[in-house]
Amino acid sequence: MESDYDELDRRLAHALQINGRAPFSTIAEVLGVSDRTIARRYARLRSAGAVRVIGGVDPTAMGAVLWFLRVRCAPAASVPVAEALARRPDTSWVSITSGGTEITCTVRTESEADSEALLLAKLPRTQRVEGVTAHSVLHAFYGGPDNLVAKLGSLDEESIERLRPLPVPHRPGPVRLDDSDRKLLAALATDGRAEFEHLAAVTGWSPTTVRRRMAELRERGVLYLDIDVDGRLFGVGPRTLLWLSVAPAHLEEAGAALAAHPEIAFAAATTGPTNLCASVACAGQRELYRYLTTRVAMLPAITHVETAPVIRTVKQAAHPT
């Protein structure tokens, strides 16, 4: 519950959102406590599943396509189907919504053939799946390296600047991953603060090579640091998914406005029956109603809004929970 956490926990989570691999000594200095206190707090929060630094991967930097899938099935089948999807290495954010009759997830496909195999063959033939709606992500307005904690955190601008890492130069171009790269990314997905020596043992590289390759993958836009956070740490409840239809002439304006809302954890333009998708985090039903009838109602040219409360998250960014 929210009462399990205090302001130092929230400030630590905000600091890690700014710089996930910042030394505990640096965070401690900025927050005005001891190194030992920060190390102990992070260990406690991580073991409780409240805060976890992870290495996120942007598959679009490698030419992959992201899809949002809405999988309709009988309520009795939702858990086994969701768990089967969560076991796939190409899925993330597998959730059960809409009273248990729908599963939503993000799927990464590496090629048109992968997309066709998943969307036209594998899923529809899965036992007890009644229907699938697919939305290809065209443009992300908020999400990926942009984390909700950046909006909810309480650190002042001076503290943020002291923690902010040096900007990463952007080096566009094709990226090819070998087996060692994949081992590196898998290890960082589990623990974004893993020591270089541990990552060297996992990949078979030297610590210097690990450090250099991590820098290259960040410059190419493949790797970024992120945090998984229990929303209760900041007083917000389970996510609600929004599926919106917007007149095409106003899609960019509406998406940018939506991304600026403090309640929005993710927003993207998509293909499919609706063309704007968002993930919302509010404290409760009353706050969600207020949000829908004020901020969302003011968005330009909205013609349709569908809400789907998340009742269970089976898998988050990279691994089953």
XYZ file of N, CA and C in Angstrom, residues 87-270:
552
model
N 5.001 -15.808 -22.008
C 6.200 -16.646 -22.177
C 6.920 -16.383 -23.487
N 6.275 -15.724 -24.410
C 6.907 -15.428 -25.694
C 7.989 -14.359 -25.496
N 9.157 -14.509 -26.115
C 10.219 -13.513 -25.948
C 9.931 -12.193 -26.651
N 8.929 -12.177 -27.559
C 8.659 -10.967 -28.331
C 7.499 -10.152 -27.772
N 7.015 -10.481 -26.557
C 5.892 -9.751 -25.977
C 6.318 -8.933 -24.762
N 5.537 -7.904 -24.470
C 5.692 -7.133 -23.240
C 4.335 -6.560 -22.870
N 4.208 -6.090 -21.638
C 2.973 -5.480 -21.141
C 1.744 -6.322 -21.487
N 1.791 -7.560 -21.041
C 0.659 -8.469 -21.216
C -0.297 -8.253 -20.041
N -1.508 -7.822 -20.341
C -2.473 -7.475 -19.289
C -3.838 -8.064 -19.595
N -4.562 -8.347 -18.533
C -5.951 -8.778 -18.654
C -6.825 -7.571 -18.328
N -7.758 -7.259 -19.233
C -8.582 -6.065 -19.086
C -10.055 -6.412 -19.297
N -10.876 -5.383 -19.213
C -12.299 -5.479 -19.576
C -13.017 -6.622 -18.870
N -12.818 -6.684 -17.551
C -13.518 -7.705 -16.777
C -13.063 -9.115 -17.032
N -11.910 -9.286 -17.634
C -11.362 -10.617 -17.853
C -11.689 -11.229 -19.186
N -12.301 -10.463 -20.077
C -12.661 -11.018 -21.389
C -11.713 -10.582 -22.493
N -10.695 -9.766 -22.166
C -9.762 -9.309 -23.191
C -8.344 -9.269 -22.625
N -7.406 -9.616 -23.481
C -5.980 -9.523 -23.149
C -5.362 -8.497 -24.087
N -4.580 -7.604 -23.544
C -3.828 -6.669 -24.377
C -2.350 -6.938 -24.182
N -1.579 -6.765 -25.239
C -0.138 -6.925 -25.121
C 0.559 -6.189 -26.250
N 1.824 -5.931 -26.042
C 2.680 -5.374 -27.077
C 3.510 -6.503 -27.657
N 3.567 -6.576 -28.974
C 4.332 -7.630 -29.651
C 5.318 -6.985 -30.620
N 6.520 -7.490 -30.606
C 7.565 -7.022 -31.527
C 7.708 -8.038 -32.646
N 7.587 -7.586 -33.881
C 7.819 -8.482 -35.012
C 8.997 -7.956 -35.821
N 9.869 -8.867 -36.233
C 11.112 -8.471 -36.891
C 10.955 -8.275 -38.392
N 9.871 -8.816 -38.955
C 9.709 -8.746 -40.408
C 8.230 -8.875 -40.754
N 7.907 -8.640 -42.018
C 6.534 -8.819 -42.472
C 6.093 -10.272 -42.316
N 7.021 -11.189 -42.526
C 6.684 -12.607 -42.383
C 6.322 -12.927 -40.940
N 7.066 -12.348 -39.973
C 6.751 -12.555 -38.564
C 5.373 -12.005 -38.249
N 5.077 -10.802 -38.756
C 3.774 -10.193 -38.508
C 2.663 -11.062 -39.060
N 2.857 -11.546 -40.267
C 1.832 -12.374 -40.895
C 1.619 -13.667 -40.123
N 2.717 -14.295 -39.707
C 2.613 -15.568 -38.989
C 1.882 -15.385 -37.663
N 2.199 -14.298 -36.944
C 1.575 -14.073 -35.651
C 0.109 -13.674 -35.799
N -0.150 -12.699 -36.657
C -1.469 -12.094 -36.718
C -2.473 -12.912 -37.526
N -1.990 -13.629 -38.528
C -2.910 -14.336 -39.403
C -2.981 -15.832 -39.141
N -1.985 -16.370 -38.462
C -1.956 -17.825 -38.295
C -1.975 -18.263 -36.834
N -0.980 -17.847 -36.074
C -0.803 -18.432 -34.743
C -1.906 -18.057 -33.761
N -2.121 -16.755 -33.568
C -3.080 -16.355 -32.541
C -4.519 -16.758 -32.848
N -5.031 -16.482 -34.043
C -6.429 -16.844 -34.281
C -6.723 -18.324 -34.136
N -5.710 -19.166 -34.302
C -5.921 -20.610 -34.181
C -5.722 -21.107 -32.760
N -5.297 -20.215 -31.869
C -5.126 -20.616 -30.483
C -6.481 -20.964 -29.888
N -6.538 -22.074 -29.193
C -7.805 -22.537 -28.644
C -8.425 -21.486 -27.724
N -9.686 -21.242 -27.874
C -10.501 -20.352 -27.044
C -10.244 -18.865 -27.294
N -9.468 -18.529 -28.298
C -9.355 -17.134 -28.710
C -10.501 -16.827 -29.662
N -11.310 -15.837 -29.302
C -12.509 -15.532 -30.079
C -12.294 -14.450 -31.126
N -11.238 -13.666 -30.977
C -10.971 -12.626 -31.960
C -9.742 -11.824 -31.584
N -9.104 -11.240 -32.588
C -7.890 -10.452 -32.370
C -7.999 -9.147 -33.148
N -7.717 -8.040 -32.481
C -7.603 -6.745 -33.143
C -6.160 -6.292 -33.028
N -5.559 -5.899 -34.134
C -4.142 -5.521 -34.153
C -3.992 -4.045 -34.499
N -3.132 -3.371 -33.741
C -2.847 -1.957 -33.967
C -1.337 -1.801 -34.108
N -0.858 -1.426 -35.261
C 0.570 -1.177 -35.460
C 0.904 0.221 -34.947
N 2.001 0.330 -34.194
C 2.407 1.623 -33.629
C 3.102 2.442 -34.715
N 2.521 3.577 -35.021
C 3.074 4.461 -36.052
C 4.009 5.509 -35.464
N 3.659 6.028 -34.301
C 4.463 7.088 -33.682
C 4.168 7.132 -32.189
N 5.211 7.121 -31.367
C 5.039 7.214 -29.912
C 5.157 8.675 -29.484
N 4.123 9.170 -28.805
C 4.156 10.530 -28.268
C 4.790 10.549 -26.883
N 4.598 9.476 -26.109
C 5.191 9.377 -24.772
C 5.336 7.910 -24.436
N 6.473 7.547 -23.821
C 6.724 6.159 -23.468
C 8.164 5.806 -23.757
N 8.506 4.517 -23.640
C 9.904 4.118 -23.835
C 10.764 4.775 -22.768
N 11.762 5.568 -23.158
C 12.604 6.229 -22.159
C 11.872 7.314 -21.376
N 10.695 7.745 -21.857
C 9.879 8.718 -21.118
C 9.034 7.961 -20.108
N 9.286 8.188 -18.815
C 8.636 7.408 -17.771
C 7.687 8.284 -16.961
N 6.578 7.699 -16.506
C 5.604 8.439 -15.708
C 6.230 9.046 -14.460
N 7.269 8.404 -13.921
C 7.908 8.914 -12.711
C 8.481 10.317 -12.936
N 8.871 10.622 -14.171
C 9.379 11.962 -14.469
C 8.310 13.019 -14.208
N 7.025 12.639 -14.354
C 5.930 13.570 -14.109
C 5.515 13.602 -12.637
N 5.688 12.481 -11.946
C 5.212 12.364 -10.576
C 6.276 12.674 -9.533
N 7.546 12.638 -9.936
C 8.638 12.832 -8.980
C 8.670 14.222 -8.376
N 9.287 14.330 -7.179
C 9.282 15.588 -6.426
C 10.642 16.276 -6.359
N 11.655 15.754 -7.042
C 12.973 16.394 -6.988
C 12.920 17.754 -7.679
N 13.640 18.722 -7.116
C 13.665 20.053 -7.715
C 14.642 20.082 -8.889
N 14.613 21.178 -9.643
C 15.426 21.281 -10.854
C 16.917 21.178 -10.562
N 17.365 21.738 -9.451
C 18.791 21.657 -9.111
C 19.223 20.209 -8.904
N 18.413 19.451 -8.169
C 18.728 18.041 -7.931
C 18.711 17.253 -9.225
N 17.725 17.538 -10.080
C 17.627 16.844 -11.364
C 18.874 17.095 -12.207
N 19.336 18.329 -12.234
C 20.521 18.654 -13.026
C 21.766 17.985 -12.482
N 21.860 17.853 -11.174
C 23.025 17.187 -10.573
C 23.048 15.695 -10.896
N 21.883 15.124 -11.103
C 21.793 13.690 -11.388
C 21.809 13.382 -12.879
N 21.424 14.341 -13.696
C 21.239 14.068 -15.113
C 22.555 13.618 -15.759
N 22.548 12.488 -16.461
C 23.782 12.034 -17.127
C 24.094 12.902 -18.335
N 25.305 12.788 -18.815
C 25.680 13.521 -20.020
C 24.813 13.056 -21.186
N 24.439 13.965 -22.060
C 23.600 13.560 -23.198
C 24.313 12.547 -24.077
N 23.520 11.605 -24.607
C 24.065 10.559 -25.478
C 23.955 11.033 -26.920
N 25.072 11.102 -27.640
C 24.983 11.508 -29.051
C 24.206 10.484 -29.852
N 23.429 10.974 -30.790
C 22.623 10.074 -31.616
C 23.377 9.720 -32.880
N 23.524 8.409 -33.130
C 24.231 7.932 -34.321
C 23.280 7.033 -35.105
N 22.536 7.602 -36.038
C 21.587 6.783 -36.812
C 22.303 5.797 -37.716
N 21.590 4.775 -38.070
C 22.160 3.770 -38.976
C 21.716 2.381 -38.566
N 21.894 1.412 -39.455
C 21.471 0.042 -39.149
C 22.270 -0.553 -37.998
N 21.599 -1.382 -37.207
C 22.226 -2.031 -36.059
C 22.042 -3.535 -36.190
N 23.131 -4.262 -36.068
C 23.066 -5.720 -36.081
C 23.532 -6.243 -34.733
N 22.759 -7.147 -34.172
C 23.087 -7.715 -32.876
C 23.600 -9.137 -33.036
N 24.659 -9.454 -32.295
C 25.122 -10.844 -32.272
C 24.673 -11.484 -30.967
N 25.069 -12.732 -30.738
C 24.610 -13.460 -29.557
C 25.051 -12.782 -28.268
N 26.267 -12.229 -28.260
C 26.752 -11.545 -27.056
C 25.944 -10.290 -26.779
N 25.563 -9.569 -27.834
C 24.691 -8.402 -27.655
C 23.376 -8.814 -27.004
N 22.806 -9.894 -27.491
C 21.517 -10.350 -26.964
C 21.653 -10.778 -25.502
N 22.764 -11.406 -25.157
C 22.995 -11.767 -23.756
C 23.135 -10.522 -22.898
N 23.809 -9.508 -23.426
C 23.976 -8.243 -22.703
C 22.616 -7.593 -22.459
N 21.796 -7.500 -23.497
C 20.494 -6.850 -23.369
C 19.574 -7.642 -22.436
N 19.658 -8.967 -22.491
C 18.833 -9.794 -21.599
C 19.242 -9.590 -20.145
N 20.540 -9.493 -19.892
C 21.012 -9.270 -18.525
C 20.588 -7.904 -18.014
N 20.662 -6.896 -18.869
C 20.257 -5.544 -18.463
C 18.750 -5.438 -18.283
N 17.990 -6.228 -19.046
C 16.535 -6.236 -18.867
C 16.157 -6.762 -17.490
N 16.990 -7.627 -16.942
C 16.762 -8.157 -15.604
C 17.256 -7.189 -14.536
N 18.417 -6.583 -14.779
C 19.007 -5.652 -13.805
C 19.793 -4.586 -14.552
N 19.192 -3.412 -14.687
C 19.854 -2.328 -15.397
C 21.033 -1.740 -14.673
N 21.209 -2.103 -13.401
C 22.353 -1.625 -12.615
C 23.438 -2.695 -12.470
N 23.350 -3.767 -13.240
C 24.342 -4.842 -13.142
C 25.749 -4.300 -13.349
N 26.700 -4.790 -12.549
C 28.088 -4.341 -12.639
C 28.697 -4.782 -13.966
N 29.663 -4.003 -14.439
C 30.325 -4.334 -15.702
C 31.009 -5.699 -15.623
N 31.525 -6.042 -14.459
C 32.193 -7.346 -14.305
C 31.196 -8.493 -14.496
N 29.987 -8.321 -13.951
C 28.956 -9.351 -14.130
C 28.543 -9.446 -15.596
N 28.371 -8.306 -16.237
C 27.977 -8.304 -17.643
C 29.082 -8.891 -18.514
N 30.329 -8.686 -18.115
C 31.444 -9.280 -18.852
C 31.398 -10.800 -18.760
N 31.083 -11.314 -17.566
C 30.992 -12.770 -17.403
C 29.848 -13.345 -18.236
N 28.743 -12.608 -18.344
C 27.588 -13.073 -19.101
C 27.879 -13.106 -20.599
N 28.575 -12.078 -21.081
C 28.786 -11.937 -22.528
C 30.063 -12.581 -23.036
N 31.030 -12.800 -22.142
C 32.335 -13.289 -22.581
C 33.259 -12.172 -23.042
N 32.829 -10.925 -22.862
C 33.664 -9.770 -23.205
C 34.436 -9.306 -21.979
N 35.320 -8.354 -22.200
C 35.971 -7.680 -21.078
C 35.053 -6.578 -20.561
N 35.225 -6.128 -19.310
C 34.417 -5.008 -18.812
C 34.542 -3.766 -19.682
N 35.712 -3.528 -20.249
C 35.890 -2.365 -21.120
C 35.048 -2.499 -22.384
N 35.017 -3.696 -22.943
C 34.209 -3.932 -24.140
C 32.727 -3.783 -23.825
N 32.305 -4.279 -22.660
C 30.903 -4.128 -22.249
C 30.528 -2.654 -22.161
N 31.395 -1.878 -21.516
C 31.116 -0.451 -21.362
C 31.011 0.229 -22.735
N 31.932 -0.117 -23.624
C 31.926 0.500 -24.957
C 30.692 0.078 -25.753
N 30.321 -1.194 -25.680
C 29.175 -1.661 -26.452
C 27.871 -1.073 -25.915
N 27.762 -0.934 -24.603
C 26.576 -0.304 -24.041
C 26.443 1.128 -24.547
N 27.560 1.836 -24.597
C 27.541 3.210 -25.101
C 27.111 3.232 -26.569
N 27.615 2.298 -27.355
C 27.250 2.245 -28.779
C 25.759 1.959 -28.953
N 25.234 1.012 -28.189
C 23.827 0.654 -28.321
C 22.922 1.804 -27.883
N 23.363 2.578 -26.905
C 22.584 3.750 -26.499
C 22.645 4.833 -27.576
N 23.814 5.022 -28.165
C 23.937 6.029 -29.223
C 23.107 5.661 -30.446
N 22.965 4.377 -30.709
C 22.169 3.910 -31.850
C 20.676 3.915 -31.551
N 20.311 4.203 -30.323
C 18.904 4.238 -29.957
C 18.313 2.898 -29.614
N 19.149 1.857 -29.528
C 18.655 0.514 -29.222
C 18.396 0.363 -27.725
N 19.325 0.812 -26.899
C 19.281 0.613 -25.453
C 18.993 1.927 -24.740
N 18.126 1.870 -23.762
C 17.918 3.012 -22.877
C 17.662 2.475 -21.469
N 17.899 3.307 -20.476
C 17.662 2.917 -19.092
C 16.258 3.346 -18.679
N 15.578 2.464 -17.956
C 14.211 2.734 -17.547
C 14.032 2.150 -16.154
N 12.875 2.419 -15.545
C 12.564 1.788 -14.268
C 11.138 1.249 -14.297
N 10.974 0.090 -13.705
C 9.652 -0.446 -13.405
C 9.317 0.012 -11.989
N 8.148 0.603 -11.812
C 7.757 1.137 -10.512
C 6.342 0.684 -10.170
N 6.144 0.268 -8.948
C 4.805 -0.004 -8.438
C 4.098 1.348 -8.304
N 2.983 1.518 -9.025
C 2.290 2.801 -9.008
C 1.897 3.265 -7.624
N 1.703 2.313 -6.691
C 1.301 2.685 -5.337
C 2.365 3.516 -4.639
N 3.609 3.413 -5.107
C 4.679 4.231 -4.535
C 4.357 5.714 -4.677
N 3.676 6.066 -5.778
C 3.310 7.463 -6.025
C 1.807 7.701 -5.897
N 1.115 6.758 -5.261
C -0.301 6.961 -4.988
C -1.218 6.799 -6.171
N -0.797 6.052 -7.198
C -1.677 5.819 -8.339
C -2.061 4.346 -8.376
N -3.245 4.093 -8.926
C -3.772 2.744 -8.972
C -3.410 2.021 -10.257
N -4.087 0.927 -10.547
C -3.826 0.175 -11.779
C -4.081 1.026 -13.017
N -3.389 0.669 -14.099
C -3.531 1.424 -15.341
C -4.908 1.197 -15.980
N -5.306 2.170 -16.750
C -6.478 2.048 -17.615
C -6.031 2.357 -19.030
N -6.410 1.520 -19.974
C -6.064 1.748 -21.367
C -7.168 2.540 -22.052
N -6.758 3.498 -22.854
C -7.697 4.294 -23.638
C -7.465 4.021 -25.111
N -8.561 3.801 -25.827
C -8.521 3.648 -27.280
C -9.369 4.779 -27.845
N -8.732 5.709 -28.555
C -9.413 6.912 -29.016
C -9.394 7.005 -30.533
N -10.444 7.584 -31.082
C -10.490 7.910 -32.508
C -10.432 9.427 -32.638
N -9.507 9.891 -33.477
C -9.280 11.317 -33.669
C -9.287 11.608 -35.168
N -9.896 12.711 -35.561
C -9.840 13.114 -36.964
C -8.373 13.241 -37.371
N -7.966 12.652 -38.504
C -6.546 12.633 -38.901
C -5.874 14.007 -38.881
N -6.595 15.040 -39.245
C -5.998 16.377 -39.279
C -5.590 16.853 -37.891
N -6.158 16.251 -36.834
C -5.870 16.677 -35.463
C -5.097 15.625 -34.669
N -4.666 14.542 -35.330
C -4.015 13.446 -34.606
C -2.735 13.899 -33.925
N -1.878 14.625 -34.616
C -0.626 15.091 -34.031
C -0.886 16.014 -32.846
N -1.794 16.931 -32.997
C -2.116 17.880 -31.925
C -2.683 17.157 -30.706
N -3.608 16.235 -30.948
C -4.227 15.506 -29.841
C -3.213 14.607 -29.139
N -2.358 13.939 -29.920
C -1.355 13.063 -29.319
C -0.356 13.827 -28.471
N 0.101 14.964 -28.955
C 1.056 15.785 -28.197
C 0.411 16.321 -26.922
N -0.847 16.744 -27.013
C -1.544 17.241 -25.828
C -1.730 16.133 -24.806
N -2.099 14.945 -25.277
C -2.290 13.793 -24.392
C -0.991 13.449 -23.677
N 0.112 13.455 -24.403
C 1.408 13.098 -23.825
C 1.816 14.025 -22.693
N 1.338 15.263 -22.719
C 1.708 16.229 -21.685
C 0.908 16.063 -20.400
N -0.170 15.289 -20.429
C -0.984 15.112 -19.226
C -0.201 14.348 -18.158
N -0.249 14.766 -16.910
C 0.501 14.058 -15.854
C 0.001 12.641 -15.613
N -1.202 12.313 -16.052
C -1.747 10.970 -15.845
C -1.272 9.968 -16.883
N -0.654 10.433 -17.959
C -0.344 9.565 -19.092
C 1.031 8.914 -18.945
N 1.034 7.570 -18.967
C 2.286 6.815 -18.930
C 2.766 6.442 -20.322
N 1.840 6.374 -21.278
C 2.188 6.007 -22.652
C 1.117 6.552 -23.584
N 1.542 7.024 -24.754
C 0.591 7.475 -25.771
C 1.218 7.285 -27.137
N 0.440 6.758 -28.087
C 0.971 6.499 -29.426
C -0.128 6.556 -30.466
N 0.245 6.969 -31.667
C -0.640 6.888 -32.830
C -0.522 5.487 -33.416
N -1.651 4.904 -33.799
C -1.653 3.525 -34.289
C -2.548 3.381 -35.520
